[in-house]
Amino acid sequence: MITDRRVLQDEFIPREVVHRDAQIQELASNLEPLMHEQPAQDMLVYGPPGAGKTCISQYALEQLEAEAADITYHYINCWENYNRFSVLYEALDGLGRTLDVHRQSTPTDELFDRLKSYDSRPYILILDEVDQIEDNRVLYDMYSLEHVAIIMIANREEDVFYRMDDRIRSRLINCDRIQFGAYGVSELTDILADRAAWGLHPDAIEHEQLEHIADVAVGDARIAIGILRNAARRAEAEGAERIKIDLIDDVVPKTQKETRQKNIECLNDHQQLLYDIIDGNDSIQPRELYDAYDEQVDDPRSERMLRKYLNKMEHYNLIVSEGEGRWRQYRIKDGTEQG
DNA sequence: ATTCCACGGGAAAGCATGGACC
DNA sequence: GGTCCATGCTTTCCCGTGGAAT
């Protein structure tokens, strides 16, 4: 059934990509000046989850790297690295210059100085989930480095700019915007067909079944590939030769649960408790939620902290908040909801 | 007009950890 | 080893803002 497992991982970057020619072209032309020792244009790549932003950005840079060996690029997930130190650390790590840097006791400015002193060749940073960065100074840092170009990735354009102070906003507001719309069913089907061709036996799945997966995944390539992966595994476990529609439908809830579980595991105990409390209610008001939380834990965090946790969880797409002010309600995000 | 509730920014405090020195 | 210091990270504390209810 499965001939190459890597191809079915959603972070896999294929050798050829389909349906994003315009975006790839734009990425490439913004990076093109690097070939002539000119600075590259900074970019903001935005669009809904699973629209190929991360994949295509990395793909474009791999292509460029293959063409012109004289560049380096590095991918940084700002969800995990949201403060100035971590981002700079990751940036240095991409250059292999972190050997003697310690998480504590190394001043952040020293990391910046070190990055500054590296100027032998162009360095491109992909800042995924860039709206998660808490300290925008780091964007200013990157901007001020001549040899560093940044590709910022976010779901929504406005999330990136609204918290920036004027100094950095006025500079980055002019970066090139590249929009990624959600994939349509036929586009997703093509993507799946490509993965199936590389990762599965030739007759494992037919066009109709791929189309069904694409349909269920509502535009999200990550979900689509996840469903294909789980379906293939299930078929393999059952010794089936082909992936049938029934089997696909069987595996959809499991795939949704999987992505959710992956996120929940990143939460600390307090956050998980909040999640459980919300999960036990259809919806819950903040006061009620805080009180329930206080009752169930020995060393409660402050309400301010809970609000920060809740914000994080909302960004994680685990919960949603509805209503303003005293009408605010929290509830669990349904697995089939988008965005 | 005043009170209530919730939100979220920012300063300050508290915590953990590596390094230098004894 | 023990002590002190510098640093980044997390959490708390304080407070202004804004909408709704009284």
Short mmCIF file of N, CA and C in Angstrom, two decimals, chain A residues 62-156:
data_model
loop_
_atom_site.label_atom_id
_atom_site.label_comp_id
_atom_site.label_asym_id
_atom_site.label_seq_id
_atom_site.Cartn_x
_atom_site.Cartn_y
_atom_site.Cartn_z
N GLU A 62 14.09 26.59 -1.61
CA GLU A 62 14.90 25.43 -2.00
C GLU A 62 15.31 25.55 -3.46
N GLN A 63 14.37 25.99 -4.27
CA GLN A 63 14.65 26.18 -5.69
C GLN A 63 15.76 27.20 -5.89
N LEU A 64 15.62 28.31 -5.18
CA LEU A 64 16.61 29.38 -5.32
C LEU A 64 17.97 28.91 -4.86
N GLU A 65 17.97 28.17 -3.77
CA GLU A 65 19.23 27.68 -3.21
C GLU A 65 19.91 26.75 -4.21
N ALA A 66 19.10 25.95 -4.89
CA ALA A 66 19.65 25.02 -5.87
C ALA A 66 20.24 25.77 -7.06
N GLU A 67 19.57 26.85 -7.42
CA GLU A 67 20.02 27.65 -8.55
C GLU A 67 21.27 28.45 -8.23
N ALA A 68 21.20 29.12 -7.08
CA ALA A 68 22.29 29.99 -6.68
C ALA A 68 22.77 29.56 -5.32
N ALA A 69 23.85 28.82 -5.29
CA ALA A 69 24.30 28.22 -4.04
C ALA A 69 24.72 29.25 -3.01
N ASP A 70 24.66 30.50 -3.40
CA ASP A 70 25.24 31.52 -2.55
C ASP A 70 24.27 32.13 -1.54
N ILE A 71 23.16 31.48 -1.30
CA ILE A 71 22.25 31.98 -0.28
C ILE A 71 22.03 30.93 0.81
N THR A 72 21.57 31.39 1.95
CA THR A 72 21.18 30.49 3.02
C THR A 72 19.77 30.88 3.43
N TYR A 73 18.98 29.92 3.81
CA TYR A 73 17.68 30.28 4.38
C TYR A 73 17.39 29.40 5.56
N HIS A 74 16.48 29.90 6.40
CA HIS A 74 16.15 29.14 7.60
C HIS A 74 14.70 29.38 7.97
N TYR A 75 14.05 28.32 8.41
CA TYR A 75 12.64 28.39 8.78
C TYR A 75 12.51 28.55 10.29
N ILE A 76 11.76 29.55 10.71
CA ILE A 76 11.53 29.76 12.15
C ILE A 76 10.04 29.78 12.42
N ASN A 77 9.62 28.92 13.32
CA ASN A 77 8.22 28.95 13.73
C ASN A 77 8.07 29.88 14.92
N CYS A 78 7.39 30.99 14.69
CA CYS A 78 7.29 32.01 15.74
C CYS A 78 6.25 31.65 16.79
N TRP A 79 5.49 30.62 16.53
CA TRP A 79 4.60 30.14 17.57
C TRP A 79 5.43 29.59 18.73
N GLU A 80 6.47 28.88 18.36
CA GLU A 80 7.35 28.32 19.38
C GLU A 80 8.40 29.32 19.83
N ASN A 81 8.78 30.21 18.94
CA ASN A 81 9.82 31.19 19.25
C ASN A 81 9.24 32.58 19.12
N TYR A 82 8.63 33.03 20.22
CA TYR A 82 7.87 34.27 20.10
C TYR A 82 8.55 35.47 20.77
N ASN A 83 9.68 35.26 21.41
CA ASN A 83 10.34 36.44 21.97
C ASN A 83 11.64 36.73 21.22
N ARG A 84 12.18 37.89 21.51
CA ARG A 84 13.29 38.37 20.71
C ARG A 84 14.48 37.41 20.77
N PHE A 85 14.76 36.97 21.98
CA PHE A 85 15.91 36.08 22.16
C PHE A 85 15.77 34.82 21.31
N SER A 86 14.62 34.16 21.40
CA SER A 86 14.43 32.89 20.70
C SER A 86 14.54 33.05 19.19
N VAL A 87 13.95 34.12 18.67
CA VAL A 87 13.99 34.32 17.22
C VAL A 87 15.43 34.55 16.76
N LEU A 88 16.14 35.39 17.50
CA LEU A 88 17.54 35.64 17.15
C LEU A 88 18.37 34.36 17.29
N TYR A 89 18.04 33.62 18.34
CA TYR A 89 18.77 32.37 18.56
C TYR A 89 18.56 31.42 17.39
N GLU A 90 17.31 31.27 16.99
CA GLU A 90 17.00 30.41 15.85
C GLU A 90 17.69 30.89 14.58
N ALA A 91 17.69 32.20 14.40
CA ALA A 91 18.33 32.77 13.22
C ALA A 91 19.81 32.42 13.20
N LEU A 92 20.46 32.51 14.35
CA LEU A 92 21.87 32.15 14.43
C LEU A 92 22.06 30.65 14.25
N ASP A 93 21.12 29.90 14.78
CA ASP A 93 21.18 28.46 14.68
C ASP A 93 21.18 28.02 13.22
N GLY A 94 20.41 28.73 12.42
CA GLY A 94 20.36 28.42 11.00
C GLY A 94 21.70 28.63 10.30
N LEU A 95 22.56 29.39 10.94
CA LEU A 95 23.90 29.61 10.40
C LEU A 95 24.94 28.76 11.11
N GLY A 96 24.45 27.94 12.06
CA GLY A 96 25.36 27.10 12.83
C GLY A 96 26.27 27.90 13.74
N ARG A 97 25.74 28.98 14.29
CA ARG A 97 26.58 29.84 15.12
C ARG A 97 26.08 29.95 16.55
N THR A 98 25.61 28.86 17.08
CA THR A 98 25.05 28.97 18.43
C THR A 98 25.81 28.13 19.44
N LEU A 99 26.93 27.57 19.03
CA LEU A 99 27.62 26.61 19.89
C LEU A 99 27.81 27.09 21.32
N ASP A 100 28.26 28.33 21.46
CA ASP A 100 28.57 28.80 22.81
C ASP A 100 27.52 29.77 23.34
N VAL A 101 26.32 29.72 22.74
CA VAL A 101 25.25 30.57 23.24
C VAL A 101 24.40 29.77 24.22
N HIS A 102 24.13 30.33 25.36
CA HIS A 102 23.30 29.62 26.32
C HIS A 102 21.99 30.37 26.51
N ARG A 103 20.99 29.58 26.78
CA ARG A 103 19.65 30.17 26.87
C ARG A 103 19.61 31.24 27.96
N GLN A 104 20.30 30.96 29.05
CA GLN A 104 20.41 32.00 30.07
C GLN A 104 21.79 32.62 29.97
N SER A 105 21.87 33.78 30.50
CA SER A 105 23.15 34.45 30.71
C SER A 105 23.86 34.88 29.43
N THR A 106 23.22 34.78 28.30
CA THR A 106 23.77 35.44 27.12
C THR A 106 22.85 36.60 26.75
N PRO A 107 23.37 37.81 26.75
CA PRO A 107 22.52 38.96 26.45
C PRO A 107 21.96 38.88 25.03
N THR A 108 20.71 39.28 24.90
CA THR A 108 20.06 39.23 23.60
C THR A 108 20.79 40.10 22.58
N ASP A 109 21.25 41.25 23.04
CA ASP A 109 21.94 42.14 22.12
C ASP A 109 23.18 41.50 21.52
N GLU A 110 23.77 40.59 22.31
CA GLU A 110 24.95 39.92 21.78
C GLU A 110 24.58 39.03 20.61
N LEU A 111 23.41 38.37 20.71
CA LEU A 111 22.95 37.55 19.60
C LEU A 111 22.78 38.41 18.35
N PHE A 112 22.19 39.57 18.58
CA PHE A 112 21.96 40.47 17.45
C PHE A 112 23.29 40.91 16.83
N ASP A 113 24.24 41.28 17.68
CA ASP A 113 25.54 41.70 17.18
C ASP A 113 26.20 40.60 16.36
N ARG A 114 26.00 39.39 16.85
CA ARG A 114 26.61 38.27 16.15
C ARG A 114 25.99 38.08 14.77
N LEU A 115 24.67 38.23 14.73
CA LEU A 115 23.96 38.10 13.46
C LEU A 115 24.41 39.20 12.50
N LYS A 116 24.63 40.36 13.08
CA LYS A 116 25.04 41.52 12.30
C LYS A 116 26.42 41.29 11.67
N SER A 117 27.27 40.64 12.43
CA SER A 117 28.64 40.47 11.95
C SER A 117 28.73 39.38 10.88
N TYR A 118 27.63 38.65 10.73
CA TYR A 118 27.63 37.65 9.68
C TYR A 118 27.17 38.31 8.39
N ASP A 119 28.05 38.49 7.46
CA ASP A 119 27.62 39.18 6.25
C ASP A 119 28.24 38.59 5.00
N SER A 120 28.60 37.33 5.08
CA SER A 120 29.29 36.78 3.92
C SER A 120 28.34 36.51 2.77
N ARG A 121 27.11 36.13 3.08
CA ARG A 121 26.17 35.92 1.97
C ARG A 121 24.74 36.14 2.43
N PRO A 122 23.84 36.32 1.47
CA PRO A 122 22.45 36.65 1.81
C PRO A 122 21.81 35.56 2.66
N TYR A 123 21.00 36.00 3.59
CA TYR A 123 20.36 35.08 4.52
C TYR A 123 18.86 35.40 4.53
N ILE A 124 18.03 34.40 4.24
CA ILE A 124 16.60 34.62 4.19
C ILE A 124 15.93 33.85 5.31
N LEU A 125 15.11 34.55 6.06
CA LEU A 125 14.42 33.91 7.18
C LEU A 125 12.93 33.81 6.88
N ILE A 126 12.39 32.61 7.04
CA ILE A 126 10.95 32.42 6.95
C ILE A 126 10.41 32.49 8.36
N LEU A 127 9.61 33.49 8.64
CA LEU A 127 9.04 33.65 9.98
C LEU A 127 7.59 33.21 9.95
N ASP A 128 7.37 31.94 10.25
CA ASP A 128 6.03 31.39 10.19
C ASP A 128 5.25 31.80 11.44
N GLU A 129 3.95 32.03 11.28
CA GLU A 129 3.09 32.50 12.38
C GLU A 129 3.67 33.76 13.01
N VAL A 130 4.05 34.67 12.15
CA VAL A 130 4.79 35.86 12.60
C VAL A 130 3.95 36.72 13.53
N ASP A 131 2.63 36.62 13.44
CA ASP A 131 1.79 37.43 14.34
C ASP A 131 1.90 36.99 15.79
N GLN A 132 2.56 35.88 16.04
CA GLN A 132 2.73 35.41 17.41
C GLN A 132 3.92 36.07 18.12
N ILE A 133 4.71 36.79 17.37
CA ILE A 133 5.86 37.45 17.99
C ILE A 133 5.38 38.54 18.94
N GLU A 134 5.86 38.46 20.18
CA GLU A 134 5.39 39.41 21.19
C GLU A 134 6.21 40.69 21.19
N ASP A 135 7.46 40.56 20.85
CA ASP A 135 8.34 41.71 20.90
C ASP A 135 8.75 42.09 19.48
N ASN A 136 8.09 43.10 18.94
CA ASN A 136 8.31 43.46 17.54
C ASN A 136 9.68 44.05 17.27
N ARG A 137 10.42 44.32 18.33
CA ARG A 137 11.78 44.82 18.11
C ARG A 137 12.58 43.88 17.21
N VAL A 138 12.27 42.59 17.35
CA VAL A 138 13.05 41.61 16.60
C VAL A 138 12.82 41.77 15.09
N LEU A 139 11.61 42.19 14.72
CA LEU A 139 11.35 42.46 13.31
C LEU A 139 12.19 43.65 12.84
N TYR A 140 12.28 44.61 13.75
CA TYR A 140 13.11 45.75 13.42
C TYR A 140 14.57 45.34 13.28
N ASP A 141 14.99 44.45 14.17
CA ASP A 141 16.35 43.91 14.08
C ASP A 141 16.61 43.34 12.68
N MET A 142 15.70 42.48 12.27
CA MET A 142 15.87 41.81 10.98
C MET A 142 15.85 42.82 9.84
N TYR A 143 14.94 43.76 9.97
CA TYR A 143 14.82 44.76 8.91
C TYR A 143 16.10 45.55 8.75
N SER A 144 16.73 45.82 9.89
CA SER A 144 17.91 46.69 9.85
C SER A 144 19.15 45.97 9.32
N LEU A 145 19.07 44.66 9.18
CA LEU A 145 20.23 43.93 8.67
C LEU A 145 20.16 43.85 7.15
N GLU A 146 21.14 44.41 6.52
CA GLU A 146 21.13 44.51 5.06
C GLU A 146 21.09 43.15 4.37
N HIS A 147 21.83 42.22 4.91
CA HIS A 147 21.97 40.94 4.21
C HIS A 147 20.88 39.95 4.57
N VAL A 148 19.98 40.36 5.47
CA VAL A 148 18.89 39.46 5.88
C VAL A 148 17.57 39.90 5.25
N ALA A 149 16.89 38.96 4.64
CA ALA A 149 15.54 39.23 4.12
C ALA A 149 14.56 38.36 4.88
N ILE A 150 13.34 38.86 5.08
CA ILE A 150 12.37 38.05 5.80
C ILE A 150 11.13 37.78 4.96
N ILE A 151 10.64 36.56 5.13
CA ILE A 151 9.34 36.19 4.58
C ILE A 151 8.44 35.92 5.78
N MET A 152 7.50 36.80 5.99
CA MET A 152 6.59 36.63 7.13
C MET A 152 5.38 35.84 6.67
N ILE A 153 4.93 34.92 7.51
CA ILE A 153 3.75 34.12 7.18
C ILE A 153 2.71 34.28 8.28
N ALA A 154 1.48 34.51 7.90
CA ALA A 154 0.40 34.65 8.88
C ALA A 154 -0.92 34.28 8.23
N ASN A 155 -1.91 34.03 9.06
CA ASN A 155 -3.22 33.72 8.51
C ASN A 155 -3.90 34.96 7.98
N ARG A 156 -3.84 36.03 8.78
CA ARG A 156 -4.54 37.24 8.37
C ARG A 156 -3.58 38.42 8.36
#
